[in-house]
Amino acid sequence: MDTKEFEAALTREKQNIEKTLSSISKKNPKNPDDWEASYPNLNVDSADKNDMADEVEEFDNALGVNSVLEEKLGDINAALERIARGTYGKCEKGRESIDLNRLRANPAARTCVKHS
């Protein structure tokens, strides 16, 4: 299978996710594969309770988005590794080929429809 189409799609998606993550998170210096949601810089002296509540809510939302994006980034990195190893497009459970339409819809797919 020619994987260039999928590698390009995965690379674009990886760049988009990393861009979004960098706007709400920062990389953990001890683990570059780990992104940590950034807590807003509060000026407690001048912030009223509503402003502080808004900031806490914003951070809580960033945590949820961060978690989802990190998981997706992990799936993308795993798919890129499978391309490098020559195992991309094979179901991880049954070892059969994953349908091209499924891969086009989700280039990071690990399994065929039957095993999903």
PDB file of C-alpha atoms in Angstrom:
ATOM      1  CA  MET A   1       0.000   0.000   0.000  1.00  0.00           C
ATOM      2  CA  ASP A   2       1.205   3.492  -0.826  1.00  0.00           C
ATOM      3  CA  THR A   3       1.121   5.345   2.492  1.00  0.00           C
ATOM      4  CA  LYS A   4       2.177   8.817   1.284  1.00  0.00           C
ATOM      5  CA  GLU A   5      -1.421  10.115   1.274  1.00  0.00           C
ATOM      6  CA  PHE A   6      -1.969   8.947   4.847  1.00  0.00           C
ATOM      7  CA  GLU A   7       1.398  10.120   6.104  1.00  0.00           C
ATOM      8  CA  ALA A   8       0.680  13.604   4.720  1.00  0.00           C
ATOM      9  CA  ALA A   9      -2.797  13.680   6.303  1.00  0.00           C
ATOM     10  CA  LEU A  10      -1.452  12.482   9.649  1.00  0.00           C
ATOM     11  CA  THR A  11       1.385  15.002   9.597  1.00  0.00           C
ATOM     12  CA  ARG A  12      -1.031  17.879   8.855  1.00  0.00           C
ATOM     13  CA  GLU A  13      -3.361  16.776  11.626  1.00  0.00           C
ATOM     14  CA  LYS A  14      -0.421  16.426  14.035  1.00  0.00           C
ATOM     15  CA  GLN A  15       0.708  19.975  13.276  1.00  0.00           C
ATOM     16  CA  ASN A  16      -2.820  21.332  13.813  1.00  0.00           C
ATOM     17  CA  ILE A  17      -3.202  19.525  17.123  1.00  0.00           C
ATOM     18  CA  GLU A  18       0.207  20.680  18.349  1.00  0.00           C
ATOM     19  CA  LYS A  19      -0.668  24.258  17.392  1.00  0.00           C
ATOM     20  CA  THR A  20      -3.929  24.059  19.336  1.00  0.00           C
ATOM     21  CA  LEU A  21      -2.232  22.405  22.298  1.00  0.00           C
ATOM     22  CA  SER A  22       0.435  25.095  22.407  1.00  0.00           C
ATOM     23  CA  SER A  23      -2.292  27.732  22.735  1.00  0.00           C
ATOM     24  CA  ILE A  24      -3.789  26.129  25.858  1.00  0.00           C
ATOM     25  CA  SER A  25      -0.916  24.039  27.225  1.00  0.00           C
ATOM     26  CA  LYS A  26       2.812  23.768  27.521  1.00  0.00           C
ATOM     27  CA  LYS A  27       5.090  20.792  27.079  1.00  0.00           C
ATOM     28  CA  ASN A  28       6.263  19.090  30.224  1.00  0.00           C
ATOM     29  CA  PRO A  29      10.056  19.683  30.285  1.00  0.00           C
ATOM     30  CA  LYS A  30      10.580  16.253  31.860  1.00  0.00           C
ATOM     31  CA  ASN A  31       8.434  14.466  29.260  1.00  0.00           C
ATOM     32  CA  PRO A  32       8.193  16.157  25.846  1.00  0.00           C
ATOM     33  CA  ASP A  33       5.294  13.858  24.858  1.00  0.00           C
ATOM     34  CA  ASP A  34       3.212  15.244  27.739  1.00  0.00           C
ATOM     35  CA  TRP A  35       1.273  18.496  27.459  1.00  0.00           C
ATOM     36  CA  GLU A  36       0.051  20.269  30.586  1.00  0.00           C
ATOM     37  CA  ALA A  37      -2.846  22.699  30.498  1.00  0.00           C
ATOM     38  CA  SER A  38      -1.677  26.179  31.463  1.00  0.00           C
ATOM     39  CA  TYR A  39      -3.427  27.785  34.391  1.00  0.00           C
ATOM     40  CA  PRO A  40      -4.317  31.401  33.696  1.00  0.00           C
ATOM     41  CA  ASN A  41      -2.181  34.043  35.373  1.00  0.00           C
ATOM     42  CA  LEU A  42      -4.579  35.541  37.904  1.00  0.00           C
ATOM     43  CA  ASN A  43      -4.092  38.940  39.446  1.00  0.00           C
ATOM     44  CA  VAL A  44      -5.797  38.048  42.712  1.00  0.00           C
ATOM     45  CA  ASP A  45      -5.595  41.583  44.108  1.00  0.00           C
ATOM     46  CA  SER A  46      -7.731  43.101  41.371  1.00  0.00           C
ATOM     47  CA  ALA A  47      -9.819  40.114  40.320  1.00  0.00           C
ATOM     48  CA  ASP A  48     -13.338  39.868  41.617  1.00  0.00           C
ATOM     49  CA  LYS A  49     -14.990  36.538  42.381  1.00  0.00           C
ATOM     50  CA  ASN A  50     -16.724  36.394  38.980  1.00  0.00           C
ATOM     51  CA  ASP A  51     -13.448  36.983  37.130  1.00  0.00           C
ATOM     52  CA  MET A  52     -11.755  34.295  39.196  1.00  0.00           C
ATOM     53  CA  ALA A  53     -14.632  31.863  38.564  1.00  0.00           C
ATOM     54  CA  ASP A  54     -14.373  32.544  34.827  1.00  0.00           C
ATOM     55  CA  GLU A  55     -10.636  31.834  34.895  1.00  0.00           C
ATOM     56  CA  VAL A  56     -11.138  28.580  36.801  1.00  0.00           C
ATOM     57  CA  GLU A  57     -13.845  27.526  34.328  1.00  0.00           C
ATOM     58  CA  GLU A  58     -11.558  28.376  31.414  1.00  0.00           C
ATOM     59  CA  PHE A  59      -8.803  26.231  32.922  1.00  0.00           C
ATOM     60  CA  ASP A  60     -11.225  23.363  33.515  1.00  0.00           C
ATOM     61  CA  ASN A  61     -12.275  23.519  29.853  1.00  0.00           C
ATOM     62  CA  ALA A  62      -8.622  23.600  28.763  1.00  0.00           C
ATOM     63  CA  LEU A  63      -7.955  20.456  30.815  1.00  0.00           C
ATOM     64  CA  GLY A  64     -10.691  18.574  28.980  1.00  0.00           C
ATOM     65  CA  VAL A  65      -9.589  19.753  25.547  1.00  0.00           C
ATOM     66  CA  ASN A  66      -5.950  19.043  26.435  1.00  0.00           C
ATOM     67  CA  SER A  67      -6.790  15.465  27.384  1.00  0.00           C
ATOM     68  CA  VAL A  68      -8.703  14.743  24.176  1.00  0.00           C
ATOM     69  CA  LEU A  69      -6.023  16.326  21.970  1.00  0.00           C
ATOM     70  CA  GLU A  70      -3.192  14.481  23.738  1.00  0.00           C
ATOM     71  CA  GLU A  71      -4.950  11.175  23.158  1.00  0.00           C
ATOM     72  CA  LYS A  72      -5.504  11.996  19.478  1.00  0.00           C
ATOM     73  CA  LEU A  73      -1.862  13.075  19.147  1.00  0.00           C
ATOM     74  CA  GLY A  74      -0.775   9.746  20.623  1.00  0.00           C
ATOM     75  CA  ASP A  75      -2.902   7.896  18.070  1.00  0.00           C
ATOM     76  CA  ILE A  76      -1.387   9.946  15.246  1.00  0.00           C
ATOM     77  CA  ASN A  77       2.163   9.325  16.455  1.00  0.00           C
ATOM     78  CA  ALA A  78       1.421   5.598  16.701  1.00  0.00           C
ATOM     79  CA  ALA A  79       0.076   5.603  13.125  1.00  0.00           C
ATOM     80  CA  LEU A  80       3.192   7.417  11.881  1.00  0.00           C
ATOM     81  CA  GLU A  81       5.314   4.788  13.646  1.00  0.00           C
ATOM     82  CA  ARG A  82       3.328   2.022  11.929  1.00  0.00           C
ATOM     83  CA  ILE A  83       4.027   3.706   8.582  1.00  0.00           C
ATOM     84  CA  ALA A  84       7.754   3.780   9.406  1.00  0.00           C
ATOM     85  CA  ARG A  85       7.690   0.080  10.425  1.00  0.00           C
ATOM     86  CA  GLY A  86       5.670  -0.945   7.366  1.00  0.00           C
ATOM     87  CA  THR A  87       2.699  -2.222   9.396  1.00  0.00           C
ATOM     88  CA  TYR A  88       0.316   0.652   8.646  1.00  0.00           C
ATOM     89  CA  GLY A  89      -3.123  -0.342   7.389  1.00  0.00           C
ATOM     90  CA  LYS A  90      -3.180  -3.719   9.144  1.00  0.00           C
ATOM     91  CA  CYS A  91      -5.738  -4.401  11.854  1.00  0.00           C
ATOM     92  CA  GLU A  92      -3.999  -4.716  15.217  1.00  0.00           C
ATOM     93  CA  LYS A  93      -6.439  -7.436  16.311  1.00  0.00           C
ATOM     94  CA  GLY A  94      -7.024  -9.599  13.240  1.00  0.00           C
ATOM     95  CA  ARG A  95      -4.029  -8.576  11.073  1.00  0.00           C
ATOM     96  CA  GLU A  96      -6.304  -8.150   8.032  1.00  0.00           C
ATOM     97  CA  SER A  97      -6.082  -5.003   5.906  1.00  0.00           C
ATOM     98  CA  ILE A  98      -8.064  -1.999   7.060  1.00  0.00           C
ATOM     99  CA  ASP A  99     -10.424  -0.710   4.364  1.00  0.00           C
ATOM    100  CA  LEU A 100      -9.032   2.349   2.549  1.00  0.00           C
ATOM    101  CA  ASN A 101     -12.270   4.282   3.096  1.00  0.00           C
ATOM    102  CA  ARG A 102     -11.894   3.750   6.861  1.00  0.00           C
ATOM    103  CA  LEU A 103      -8.276   4.944   6.720  1.00  0.00           C
ATOM    104  CA  ARG A 104      -9.271   7.991   4.683  1.00  0.00           C
ATOM    105  CA  ALA A 105     -11.940   8.831   7.273  1.00  0.00           C
ATOM    106  CA  ASN A 106      -9.579   8.138  10.184  1.00  0.00           C
ATOM    107  CA  PRO A 107      -5.929   7.798   9.146  1.00  0.00           C
ATOM    108  CA  ALA A 108      -4.996   6.855  12.725  1.00  0.00           C
ATOM    109  CA  ALA A 109      -7.338   3.830  12.763  1.00  0.00           C
ATOM    110  CA  ARG A 110      -5.764   0.845  14.491  1.00  0.00           C
ATOM    111  CA  THR A 111      -8.392  -1.755  13.641  1.00  0.00           C
ATOM    112  CA  CYS A 112     -10.751  -2.754  10.884  1.00  0.00           C
ATOM    113  CA  VAL A 113     -14.474  -2.093  11.261  1.00  0.00           C
ATOM    114  CA  LYS A 114     -15.070  -5.679  12.375  1.00  0.00           C
ATOM    115  CA  HIS A 115     -12.690  -5.292  15.333  1.00  0.00           C
ATOM    116  CA  SER A 116     -13.457  -1.692  16.254  1.00  0.00           C
TER     117      SER A 116
END
